[in-house]
Amino acid sequence: MQSAFQPVAALRVNDLKKDYGKNQAVKGVTFSVKPGEVFGLLGPNGAGKTSIISIIVTLEPATSGCVEIFGVDVAQQSRLAKTKVGWVPQEIINHGYFTVEEILKFISGFHGRRKNKDRIDYLLHRLSLWNHRNKKVKELSGGMKRRLMIGKALVHEPKLLLLDEPTAGVDLELRLSLWKFVEDLKKEGVSILLTTHYLEEAENICDRVAVLHHGELKKIGPTQELVQSLTSRMIRLHFKREIRPLKHPYLTLQNQMMAEFSLPSATGIGELLNDLQLDLRMLNDIQIIEGNLEDAFRFILEQQK
Amino acid sequence: MKNSLRWGPFLTVLDREISRFIKVIVQTVITPLVNSVLYLLIFGVSLGSHIKIHDGISYLSFLIPGLIMMGCLNNAFQNASSSIITAKFGGDLEDFRVAPLTRSQIVWAMSLGGLIRGLTVGVMTYLAGLLFVFIAEGQILGIAHPFILILFLSIGGLTFAKLGISVAFWSKSFDQLSAVTGFILTPLIYLGGVFFTLESLHPWWQQLAKLNPLLYFINGVRYGLIGVSDVSWPMACGISLFTLVVFHLLALRSLRTGSFLRW
């Protein structure tokens, strides 16, 4: 039962299953995206991310389970649900006959907004496509095509945006501008479900992440909490002169002038130095390498082997 | 459901369908017109002067309604099917699926788009025929029953556009689409009485020809334009409407069971 004060989830996926013949692509996945949240759905190729997105946007039916967008069941009330979601697919759509502006007009009209010039003009400017609005898709560069896909997903002002590998094959400059755009959308209150293989970017932008493997949800949680709980921080102590062999449970490497420790992320350096009972004047430098989402991701996948 | 979702998506798909064929008008309207003109020139004028059909009606005048209907049916079919096939190839058919469009809206908008292209080709063929009759026979080819003419052209255009939708949604390759066009559609059109009267056939062949629904489409148009037909027009109308309903249901089913995914 939903509490009266609890906001409706932007996206609720409950016990979702998808079979392709004998192959179970999604095996009872449950998660939700809060309003205004950027949620990362991570996993290696074939983990089931795109299958889940295909079910959310009704490209494919679920074998069982339920998907709701702002409380609207996508299977029961698909038309209403579709007005609330925008989707940026992995692959570029070609639209052979039409120009950029015509494409946005048609997509807007498909959503019942036939007179939407202000929004279309805004998006053309915001996505730096204004000067290319009369070009056909085949005349656009890869980056422009990618921006057009985002424009198409946003033209009907959805409250939930699904980004399926939006930066695949995109250069650094465009990637940065896309993430800036995602941050702006978040500020505008748009909820975002994101899949990406760029884990560093996911770590920076996602409030929460879920890790999928072979169609099962392996971990879910706030990004930083997940990183801290699953990774260690590496501490390297560089000494001014040779020191005695150290004994410490987290010691991973020591040579004459350097010692390396792999500490749980929550453990402080002061605690380590205290345990070692070292004279701080012997220290030349302290190097700290924090664990990151990629380490956490790798840890989760290795646990599955 | 919001009112904007009732008409907006439907009108947009229709708008898209019409814009698409206008953008490639040489391929979609001019080329079929050239084909019709060649038929008129070769069969109507050159060979037609040696062929006797009905009393008081030249073969050229007999041929024109058949060519009008043939152009209308072919182009209505091709408009819907090529729109879907190219959208499958480019991936933009997925846009239809993820937008709040109903199957009924897609089917009606696409079939109306097909009908408009079919009627455009039909009207152009009529105008070309008018010119040929005037030059060859020195008279104006009037329209005997305008309402019946428009009725049969509309039923035929819509029916074939819906068939185009079904075939395109169910096709898994270009080969499958062209197999349907080459082995089923074209023979049915050519054997539907575009070039001959029913009574000119062997009795056994006449019975077989009556099973071809296109015979009724073509004869309905012929009755509408020149006032003669091999079958009674109310019966032709009944059979044509029944075919339209069947093909509409087929088109709806093809959207439910066919594929929106890109090739």
Coordinates of C-alpha atoms in Angstrom, one line a residue:
Chain A
M1 CA 0.0 0.0 0.0
Q2 CA 1.4 3.4 -1.0
S3 CA 1.5 5.9 1.8
A4 CA -0.4 9.2 1.3
F5 CA 2.9 11.2 1.7
Q6 CA 5.1 8.9 -0.4
P7 CA 5.5 10.3 -3.9
V8 CA 4.6 7.9 -6.7
A9 CA 7.8 6.4 -8.2
A10 CA 8.8 7.7 -11.6
L11 CA 9.4 4.1 -12.7
R12 CA 8.5 0.9 -10.8
V13 CA 9.7 -2.4 -12.2
N14 CA 8.3 -5.3 -10.2
D15 CA 9.4 -9.0 -10.6
L16 CA 9.9 -8.4 -14.3
K17 CA 10.7 -11.5 -16.4
K18 CA 11.4 -11.8 -20.2
D19 CA 12.0 -15.0 -22.0
Y20 CA 13.1 -15.4 -25.6
G21 CA 12.3 -19.0 -26.3
K22 CA 14.3 -21.0 -23.8
N23 CA 16.6 -18.1 -23.1
Q24 CA 15.7 -16.1 -19.9
A25 CA 16.9 -12.6 -20.6
V26 CA 15.4 -11.0 -17.5
K27 CA 14.8 -13.1 -14.4
G28 CA 12.5 -11.4 -11.9
V29 CA 14.1 -7.9 -11.7
T30 CA 12.6 -5.4 -9.2
F31 CA 13.7 -1.8 -8.8
S32 CA 12.2 1.7 -8.8
V33 CA 13.4 5.2 -9.9
K34 CA 12.4 8.1 -7.7
P35 CA 11.1 11.4 -9.2
G36 CA 13.9 13.6 -10.2
E37 CA 16.5 10.9 -9.8
V38 CA 19.2 9.8 -12.2
F39 CA 19.3 6.0 -12.0
G40 CA 22.0 3.9 -13.6
L41 CA 21.2 0.4 -14.9
L42 CA 24.6 -1.2 -15.3
G43 CA 25.8 -4.6 -16.5
P44 CA 27.9 -6.3 -19.1
N45 CA 26.6 -6.9 -22.6
G46 CA 23.7 -9.4 -22.5
A47 CA 22.9 -8.6 -18.9
G48 CA 19.3 -7.7 -19.8
K49 CA 19.4 -3.9 -19.8
T50 CA 18.1 -3.3 -23.3
S51 CA 15.4 -6.0 -22.8
I52 CA 14.1 -4.1 -19.7
I53 CA 14.1 -0.8 -21.6
S54 CA 12.3 -2.4 -24.5
I55 CA 9.6 -3.6 -22.1
I56 CA 9.3 -0.2 -20.5
V57 CA 8.7 1.5 -23.8
T58 CA 6.4 -1.3 -24.9
L59 CA 8.5 -2.4 -27.9
E60 CA 8.4 -5.9 -26.3
P61 CA 5.8 -7.5 -24.0
A62 CA 7.0 -8.8 -20.6
T63 CA 6.7 -12.5 -20.0
S64 CA 5.5 -11.7 -16.5
G65 CA 5.8 -8.9 -13.9
C66 CA 4.8 -5.3 -14.0
V67 CA 6.1 -1.9 -15.1
E68 CA 4.6 1.3 -14.0
I69 CA 5.5 4.9 -15.1
F70 CA 4.3 7.4 -12.5
G71 CA 1.7 4.9 -11.3
V72 CA 0.5 4.0 -14.8
D73 CA 0.8 0.3 -15.8
V74 CA 2.5 0.2 -19.2
A75 CA 0.7 -3.0 -20.2
Q76 CA -2.8 -1.9 -19.0
Q77 CA -2.7 1.8 -20.0
S78 CA 0.0 1.9 -22.5
R79 CA -1.1 5.1 -24.3
L80 CA -1.2 7.1 -21.1
A81 CA 2.1 5.6 -20.0
K82 CA 3.7 6.5 -23.3
T83 CA 2.9 10.2 -22.9
K84 CA 5.1 10.2 -19.8
V85 CA 8.2 8.6 -21.1
G86 CA 10.9 9.6 -23.7
W87 CA 13.4 7.0 -25.1
V88 CA 16.8 7.5 -26.6
P89 CA 17.7 4.1 -28.2
Q90 CA 21.2 2.7 -28.7
E91 CA 21.0 2.7 -32.4
I92 CA 20.5 5.8 -34.6
I93 CA 17.2 5.9 -36.5
N94 CA 17.6 7.0 -40.1
H95 CA 14.3 8.7 -41.2
G96 CA 15.4 8.8 -44.9
Y97 CA 12.9 11.3 -46.2
F98 CA 12.6 13.9 -43.6
T99 CA 14.5 16.9 -42.2
V100 CA 15.5 17.4 -38.6
E101 CA 12.6 19.8 -38.0
E102 CA 10.0 17.7 -39.7
I103 CA 11.1 14.7 -37.6
L104 CA 10.6 16.6 -34.4
K105 CA 7.2 17.9 -35.6
F106 CA 6.1 14.4 -36.5
I107 CA 7.2 12.9 -33.2
S108 CA 5.5 15.7 -31.3
G109 CA 2.3 15.1 -33.3
F110 CA 2.5 11.4 -32.6
H111 CA 2.2 12.4 -28.9
G112 CA -0.8 14.6 -29.6
R113 CA 1.1 17.9 -29.7
R114 CA 0.6 19.1 -33.3
K115 CA 1.3 22.7 -32.4
N116 CA 4.5 22.6 -30.5
K117 CA 6.7 25.1 -32.4
D118 CA 8.1 26.8 -29.2
R119 CA 9.3 23.5 -27.7
I120 CA 10.8 22.3 -31.1
D121 CA 12.6 25.6 -31.6
Y122 CA 13.9 25.5 -28.0
L123 CA 15.2 21.9 -28.5
L124 CA 16.8 22.8 -31.8
H125 CA 18.7 25.7 -30.1
R126 CA 19.4 23.8 -26.9
L127 CA 20.9 20.8 -28.8
S128 CA 22.8 23.0 -31.3
L129 CA 20.7 21.7 -34.2
W130 CA 19.1 25.0 -35.2
N131 CA 21.5 25.6 -38.1
H132 CA 20.9 22.0 -39.3
R133 CA 17.1 21.9 -39.0
N134 CA 16.6 21.6 -42.7
K135 CA 19.0 18.8 -43.2
K136 CA 18.1 15.1 -43.6
V137 CA 19.5 12.7 -41.0
K138 CA 22.0 11.2 -43.5
E139 CA 23.5 14.7 -43.8
L140 CA 24.2 15.0 -40.1
S141 CA 27.4 14.0 -38.3
G142 CA 27.3 11.2 -35.7
G143 CA 27.1 13.7 -32.8
M144 CA 24.2 15.6 -34.4
K145 CA 22.3 12.4 -35.0
R146 CA 22.7 11.5 -31.4
R147 CA 21.5 15.0 -30.4
L148 CA 18.5 14.6 -32.6
M149 CA 17.6 11.3 -30.9
I150 CA 17.6 13.1 -27.6
G151 CA 15.5 15.9 -29.1
K152 CA 13.0 13.3 -30.3
A153 CA 12.8 11.8 -26.8
L154 CA 12.2 15.2 -25.2
V155 CA 9.9 16.9 -27.7
H156 CA 6.7 15.9 -25.8
E157 CA 8.2 17.0 -22.4
P158 CA 8.2 13.6 -20.8
K159 CA 8.8 13.3 -17.0
L160 CA 10.8 10.1 -17.4
L161 CA 13.7 9.8 -19.9
L162 CA 15.3 6.5 -20.8
L163 CA 18.9 6.8 -22.1
D164 CA 20.1 3.5 -23.6
E165 CA 23.9 3.9 -24.1
P166 CA 23.5 7.6 -25.2
T167 CA 27.3 8.1 -25.4
A168 CA 28.2 4.9 -27.3
G169 CA 30.7 5.9 -30.1
V170 CA 30.5 9.6 -29.2
D171 CA 33.6 11.8 -28.9
L172 CA 34.6 13.3 -25.5
E173 CA 33.4 16.8 -26.2
L174 CA 29.9 15.6 -27.1
R175 CA 29.9 13.2 -24.2
L176 CA 30.6 16.1 -21.8
S177 CA 27.9 18.2 -23.3
L178 CA 25.4 15.4 -23.1
W179 CA 26.1 14.8 -19.4
K180 CA 25.7 18.5 -18.8
F181 CA 22.4 18.4 -20.6
V182 CA 21.4 15.4 -18.4
E183 CA 22.3 17.4 -15.3
D184 CA 20.1 20.3 -16.5
L185 CA 17.2 17.9 -17.1
K186 CA 17.6 16.6 -13.6
K187 CA 17.4 20.1 -12.3
E188 CA 14.2 20.6 -14.3
G189 CA 12.8 17.6 -12.4
V190 CA 13.0 15.0 -15.2
S191 CA 13.7 11.4 -13.9
I192 CA 16.3 9.6 -15.8
L193 CA 17.1 5.9 -16.3
L194 CA 20.5 5.5 -17.9
T195 CA 22.5 2.6 -19.2
T196 CA 26.1 3.1 -20.1
H197 CA 29.4 1.3 -20.2
Y198 CA 31.2 4.4 -19.1
L199 CA 31.3 3.7 -15.4
E200 CA 33.2 6.8 -14.5
E201 CA 30.5 8.9 -16.0
A202 CA 27.8 6.8 -14.3
E203 CA 29.5 7.3 -11.0
N204 CA 29.5 11.1 -11.5
I205 CA 26.0 11.5 -12.7
C206 CA 23.9 8.7 -11.1
D207 CA 22.2 9.1 -7.7
R208 CA 21.7 5.4 -7.5
V209 CA 22.8 2.4 -9.6
A210 CA 21.7 -1.2 -10.1
V211 CA 24.0 -3.9 -11.4
L212 CA 22.6 -6.6 -13.6
H213 CA 24.2 -9.8 -14.5
H214 CA 22.7 -12.6 -16.7
G215 CA 19.3 -11.1 -16.3
E216 CA 19.4 -10.9 -12.5
L217 CA 19.7 -7.8 -10.3
K218 CA 22.9 -8.3 -8.2
K219 CA 23.3 -5.0 -6.4
I220 CA 21.3 -1.8 -6.0
G221 CA 21.9 1.3 -4.0
P222 CA 23.1 4.9 -3.8
T223 CA 26.2 5.1 -6.0
Q224 CA 28.6 6.3 -3.3
E225 CA 27.4 3.9 -0.7
L226 CA 27.7 1.0 -3.2
V227 CA 31.3 2.1 -4.0
Q228 CA 32.2 2.4 -0.4
S229 CA 30.8 -0.9 0.6
L230 CA 32.3 -2.9 -2.2
T231 CA 35.7 -1.3 -2.8
S232 CA 38.8 -0.6 -0.9
R233 CA 41.0 2.5 -1.0
M234 CA 44.6 2.0 -1.7
I235 CA 47.1 3.8 0.5
R236 CA 50.7 4.1 -0.5
L237 CA 53.2 5.3 2.1
H238 CA 56.5 6.5 0.7
F239 CA 59.3 6.8 3.2
K240 CA 62.4 8.9 3.3
R241 CA 64.6 6.0 4.2
E242 CA 64.5 2.2 4.5
I243 CA 62.2 0.9 7.1
R244 CA 61.7 -2.3 9.0
P245 CA 59.2 -4.9 7.6
L246 CA 55.7 -3.8 8.6
K247 CA 52.9 -6.1 9.9
H248 CA 49.3 -5.1 9.1
P249 CA 46.3 -7.1 8.0
Y250 CA 45.7 -4.7 5.0
L251 CA 49.3 -4.6 3.9
T252 CA 49.5 -5.8 0.2
L253 CA 53.0 -4.8 -0.8
Q254 CA 56.2 -3.5 0.8
N255 CA 59.6 -2.7 -0.5
Q256 CA 62.4 -0.8 1.2
M257 CA 61.0 2.7 0.6
M258 CA 57.3 2.0 0.1
A259 CA 54.3 0.2 1.7
E260 CA 50.9 -0.3 0.0
F261 CA 47.7 -1.0 1.9
S262 CA 44.3 -1.9 0.6
L263 CA 41.8 -0.6 3.2
P264 CA 38.0 -0.8 3.3
S265 CA 36.7 2.5 1.9
A266 CA 35.2 3.5 5.3
T267 CA 38.5 3.1 7.1
G268 CA 40.4 6.3 7.8
I269 CA 44.2 6.9 7.2
G270 CA 44.7 8.1 10.7
E271 CA 43.5 4.7 12.0
L272 CA 46.1 3.0 9.7
L273 CA 48.9 5.2 10.8
N274 CA 47.9 4.7 14.4
D275 CA 48.0 0.9 14.0
L276 CA 51.4 1.1 12.4
Q277 CA 52.8 3.3 15.1
L278 CA 55.1 5.0 12.6
D279 CA 57.1 8.1 13.2
L280 CA 55.4 10.6 10.8
R281 CA 58.7 12.3 10.2
M282 CA 59.8 9.2 8.3
L283 CA 57.0 9.8 5.7
N284 CA 58.0 11.4 2.5
D285 CA 54.5 11.2 0.8
I286 CA 51.1 9.6 1.2
Q287 CA 49.2 8.5 -2.0
I288 CA 45.5 7.7 -1.7
I289 CA 43.7 5.9 -4.6
E290 CA 40.0 5.8 -3.9
G291 CA 37.9 2.8 -5.0
N292 CA 35.5 3.7 -7.8
L293 CA 32.3 2.3 -9.4
E294 CA 34.4 0.4 -11.9
D295 CA 36.1 -1.5 -9.0
A296 CA 32.7 -2.1 -7.4
F297 CA 31.3 -3.3 -10.7
R298 CA 34.3 -5.6 -11.3
F299 CA 34.0 -6.9 -7.7
I300 CA 30.3 -7.8 -8.2
L301 CA 31.0 -9.6 -11.5
E302 CA 33.9 -11.5 -10.0
Q303 CA 31.6 -12.7 -7.2
Q304 CA 29.4 -14.3 -9.8
K305 CA 32.1 -16.4 -11.3
Chain B
M1 CA -7.8 9.9 -22.6
K2 CA -6.9 13.4 -23.6
N3 CA -8.7 14.8 -26.6
S4 CA -5.4 15.7 -28.3
L5 CA -4.6 12.0 -28.4
R6 CA -7.8 11.3 -30.3
W7 CA -7.0 13.1 -33.6
G8 CA -3.5 14.5 -33.2
P9 CA -1.5 11.3 -33.7
F10 CA -3.8 10.1 -36.5
L11 CA -3.5 13.4 -38.4
T12 CA 0.2 13.4 -37.9
V13 CA 0.7 9.9 -39.4
L14 CA -1.5 10.9 -42.3
D15 CA 0.5 14.1 -42.8
R16 CA 3.7 12.1 -42.7
E17 CA 2.4 9.6 -45.3
I18 CA 1.4 12.4 -47.7
S19 CA 4.6 14.3 -47.2
R20 CA 6.6 11.2 -47.9
F21 CA 5.1 10.5 -51.3
I22 CA 5.2 14.1 -52.3
K23 CA 8.9 14.3 -51.5
V24 CA 9.5 11.5 -54.1
I25 CA 6.8 12.5 -56.5
V26 CA 8.7 11.4 -59.6
Q27 CA 8.8 7.9 -58.3
T28 CA 5.3 7.9 -56.7
V29 CA 3.1 9.7 -59.2
I30 CA 5.0 10.6 -62.4
T31 CA 6.4 7.1 -63.1
P32 CA 3.0 5.3 -62.7
L33 CA 1.5 8.0 -64.9
V34 CA 4.1 7.3 -67.6
N35 CA 3.2 3.6 -67.4
S36 CA -0.5 4.3 -67.8
V37 CA 0.2 6.6 -70.8
L38 CA 2.2 3.8 -72.4
Y39 CA -0.7 1.3 -71.9
L40 CA -3.0 3.9 -73.5
L41 CA -0.7 4.4 -76.4
I42 CA 0.1 0.8 -77.1
F43 CA -3.1 -1.1 -76.1
G44 CA -5.7 1.7 -76.4
V45 CA -4.6 3.5 -79.6
S46 CA -2.4 1.1 -81.6
L47 CA -4.0 -2.3 -80.9
G48 CA -7.3 -1.0 -79.6
S49 CA -8.5 0.1 -83.1
H50 CA -8.7 -3.7 -84.0
I51 CA -10.6 -4.8 -80.9
K52 CA -14.3 -4.7 -80.6
I53 CA -15.8 -4.6 -77.1
H54 CA -19.3 -3.2 -76.5
D55 CA -21.5 -1.5 -79.0
G56 CA -20.7 2.1 -79.2
I57 CA -17.7 2.0 -76.9
S58 CA -14.2 2.0 -78.2
Y59 CA -11.5 -0.2 -76.7
L60 CA -9.6 2.9 -75.7
S61 CA -12.6 4.1 -73.6
F62 CA -13.1 0.6 -72.2
L63 CA -9.4 0.5 -71.2
I64 CA -9.3 3.8 -69.3
P65 CA -11.3 2.8 -66.2
G66 CA -9.3 -0.4 -65.9
L67 CA -6.1 1.6 -66.0
I68 CA -7.4 4.2 -63.5
M69 CA -8.3 1.4 -61.1
M70 CA -5.0 -0.5 -61.7
G71 CA -3.0 2.7 -61.0
C72 CA -5.0 3.5 -57.9
L73 CA -4.7 -0.1 -56.5
N74 CA -1.0 -0.5 -57.2
N75 CA -0.1 2.9 -55.8
A76 CA -2.3 2.6 -52.7
F77 CA -0.6 -0.8 -52.0
Q78 CA 2.9 0.5 -52.7
N79 CA 2.5 3.7 -50.6
A80 CA 1.6 1.8 -47.5
S81 CA 4.0 -1.1 -48.0
S82 CA 7.0 1.0 -49.0
S83 CA 6.4 3.5 -46.1
I84 CA 6.5 0.6 -43.6
I85 CA 9.4 -1.3 -45.2
T86 CA 11.6 1.8 -45.4
A87 CA 10.7 2.6 -41.8
K88 CA 11.6 -0.9 -40.8
F89 CA 14.9 -0.5 -42.6
G90 CA 15.7 2.9 -41.1
G91 CA 14.3 2.0 -37.7
D92 CA 11.7 4.7 -37.5
L93 CA 8.9 2.2 -37.2
E94 CA 9.9 1.9 -33.6
D95 CA 8.8 5.5 -33.2
F96 CA 5.2 4.4 -34.1
R97 CA 5.4 1.7 -31.4
V98 CA 6.7 3.9 -28.6
A99 CA 4.3 6.8 -29.3
P100 CA 0.7 6.8 -28.0
L101 CA -0.8 5.7 -31.3
T102 CA -3.5 3.1 -31.5
R103 CA -3.4 0.3 -34.1
S104 CA -6.6 1.7 -35.6
Q105 CA -5.1 5.2 -35.9
I106 CA -2.0 3.8 -37.7
V107 CA -4.1 1.6 -40.1
W108 CA -6.6 4.3 -41.0
A109 CA -3.9 7.0 -41.4
M110 CA -1.7 4.8 -43.5
S111 CA -4.6 3.6 -45.7
L112 CA -5.9 7.1 -46.2
G113 CA -2.3 8.1 -47.2
G114 CA -2.3 5.2 -49.7
L115 CA -5.7 6.1 -51.0
I116 CA -4.7 9.8 -51.6
R117 CA -1.7 8.6 -53.6
G118 CA -3.9 6.1 -55.5
L119 CA -6.5 8.7 -56.2
T120 CA -3.8 11.2 -57.4
V121 CA -2.5 8.6 -59.9
G122 CA -6.1 7.7 -60.8
V123 CA -7.0 11.3 -61.6
M124 CA -3.8 11.8 -63.6
T125 CA -4.6 8.7 -65.6
Y126 CA -8.1 9.9 -66.2
L127 CA -6.8 13.2 -67.5
A128 CA -4.3 11.5 -69.8
G129 CA -7.1 9.2 -71.0
L130 CA -9.3 12.2 -71.6
L131 CA -6.6 13.7 -73.8
F132 CA -6.1 10.4 -75.7
V133 CA -9.8 10.0 -76.4
F134 CA -10.1 13.6 -77.6
I135 CA -7.1 13.2 -79.9
A136 CA -8.0 9.7 -81.2
E137 CA -11.8 10.0 -81.3
G138 CA -12.5 13.7 -81.2
Q139 CA -14.8 13.5 -78.2
I140 CA -14.8 14.2 -74.4
L141 CA -14.9 11.1 -72.2
G142 CA -17.5 12.1 -69.6
I143 CA -18.2 10.5 -66.3
A144 CA -21.4 8.4 -66.3
H145 CA -21.9 8.0 -62.5
P146 CA -19.5 10.2 -60.6
F147 CA -20.6 9.0 -57.1
I148 CA -20.2 5.4 -58.1
L149 CA -16.8 6.1 -59.6
I150 CA -15.5 7.8 -56.4
L151 CA -17.0 5.1 -54.2
F152 CA -15.3 2.2 -56.0
L153 CA -12.0 4.1 -56.3
S154 CA -12.1 4.8 -52.5
I155 CA -13.0 1.3 -51.5
G156 CA -10.3 -0.2 -53.8
G157 CA -7.6 2.3 -52.7
L158 CA -8.3 1.7 -49.0
T159 CA -8.5 -2.1 -49.4
F160 CA -5.2 -2.2 -51.2
A161 CA -3.5 0.2 -48.8
K162 CA -4.6 -2.1 -46.0
L163 CA -3.3 -5.1 -47.8
G164 CA 0.0 -3.2 -48.2
I165 CA 0.1 -2.6 -44.5
S166 CA -0.5 -6.3 -43.7
V167 CA 2.1 -7.6 -46.1
A168 CA 4.7 -5.1 -45.0
F169 CA 4.2 -5.7 -41.3
W170 CA 4.4 -9.5 -41.8
S171 CA 7.3 -9.4 -44.2
K172 CA 10.7 -10.3 -42.9
S173 CA 12.6 -9.3 -46.0
F174 CA 12.3 -7.4 -49.3
D175 CA 12.0 -10.8 -51.0
Q176 CA 8.8 -11.7 -49.2
L177 CA 7.2 -8.3 -50.1
S178 CA 8.1 -8.6 -53.8
A179 CA 6.9 -12.2 -53.9
V180 CA 3.5 -11.1 -52.8
T181 CA 3.5 -8.3 -55.3
G182 CA 4.8 -10.4 -58.2
F183 CA 3.0 -13.7 -57.6
I184 CA -0.3 -12.7 -56.1
L185 CA -1.1 -9.0 -56.6
T186 CA -0.1 -8.3 -60.2
P187 CA -1.7 -11.5 -61.6
L188 CA -5.0 -10.7 -59.7
I189 CA -5.0 -7.2 -61.1
Y190 CA -4.2 -8.2 -64.7
L191 CA -6.7 -11.1 -64.6
G192 CA -9.3 -8.8 -63.0
G193 CA -10.6 -7.4 -66.3
V194 CA -8.4 -4.4 -66.9
F195 CA -7.8 -5.4 -70.5
F196 CA -10.8 -7.6 -71.3
T197 CA -14.5 -8.2 -70.8
L198 CA -15.7 -11.3 -68.9
E199 CA -17.7 -12.5 -71.9
S200 CA -14.6 -12.7 -74.0
L201 CA -13.3 -15.5 -71.7
H202 CA -14.0 -19.2 -71.9
P203 CA -17.0 -20.1 -69.7
W204 CA -14.8 -22.1 -67.4
W205 CA -12.4 -19.2 -67.0
Q206 CA -15.3 -16.8 -66.5
Q207 CA -16.3 -18.8 -63.4
L208 CA -12.8 -18.7 -62.1
A209 CA -12.5 -14.9 -62.8
K210 CA -15.6 -14.3 -60.7
L211 CA -13.7 -15.5 -57.6
N212 CA -11.2 -12.7 -58.1
P213 CA -12.4 -9.7 -56.0
L214 CA -10.6 -7.3 -58.2
L215 CA -13.0 -8.1 -61.0
Y216 CA -15.7 -6.3 -58.9
F217 CA -13.4 -3.3 -58.1
I218 CA -12.5 -2.8 -61.7
N219 CA -16.0 -3.3 -63.1
G220 CA -17.4 -0.9 -60.4
V221 CA -15.1 1.8 -61.7
R222 CA -15.9 1.0 -65.3
Y223 CA -19.6 1.3 -64.5
G224 CA -18.9 4.6 -62.8
L225 CA -16.9 6.1 -65.7
I226 CA -18.5 4.7 -68.9
G227 CA -21.7 3.1 -67.6
V228 CA -20.9 -0.5 -68.6
S229 CA -20.0 -3.4 -66.4
D230 CA -19.7 -7.2 -66.6
V231 CA -21.4 -7.5 -63.2
S232 CA -24.2 -5.6 -61.5
W233 CA -22.7 -2.6 -59.6
P234 CA -24.7 -3.2 -56.3
M235 CA -23.3 -6.7 -56.2
A236 CA -19.8 -5.4 -57.0
C237 CA -20.2 -2.8 -54.2
G238 CA -21.2 -5.5 -51.7
I239 CA -18.3 -7.7 -52.6
S240 CA -15.9 -4.8 -52.6
L241 CA -17.1 -3.6 -49.2
F242 CA -16.8 -7.1 -47.8
T243 CA -13.2 -7.3 -49.1
L244 CA -12.4 -3.9 -47.5
V245 CA -13.6 -5.1 -44.1
V246 CA -11.6 -8.4 -44.3
F247 CA -8.4 -6.5 -45.3
H248 CA -9.0 -3.9 -42.5
L249 CA -9.2 -6.7 -40.0
L250 CA -6.1 -8.3 -41.6
A251 CA -4.2 -5.0 -41.3
L252 CA -5.1 -4.6 -37.6
R253 CA -4.0 -8.2 -37.0
S254 CA -0.7 -7.6 -38.8
L255 CA 0.1 -4.7 -36.4
R256 CA -0.6 -6.9 -33.4
T257 CA 1.4 -9.9 -34.6
G258 CA 3.8 -8.4 -37.1
S259 CA 7.1 -6.8 -36.3
F260 CA 7.9 -3.1 -35.5
L261 CA 11.6 -3.9 -35.0
R262 CA 14.2 -2.7 -37.4
W263 CA 15.8 -5.0 -40.1

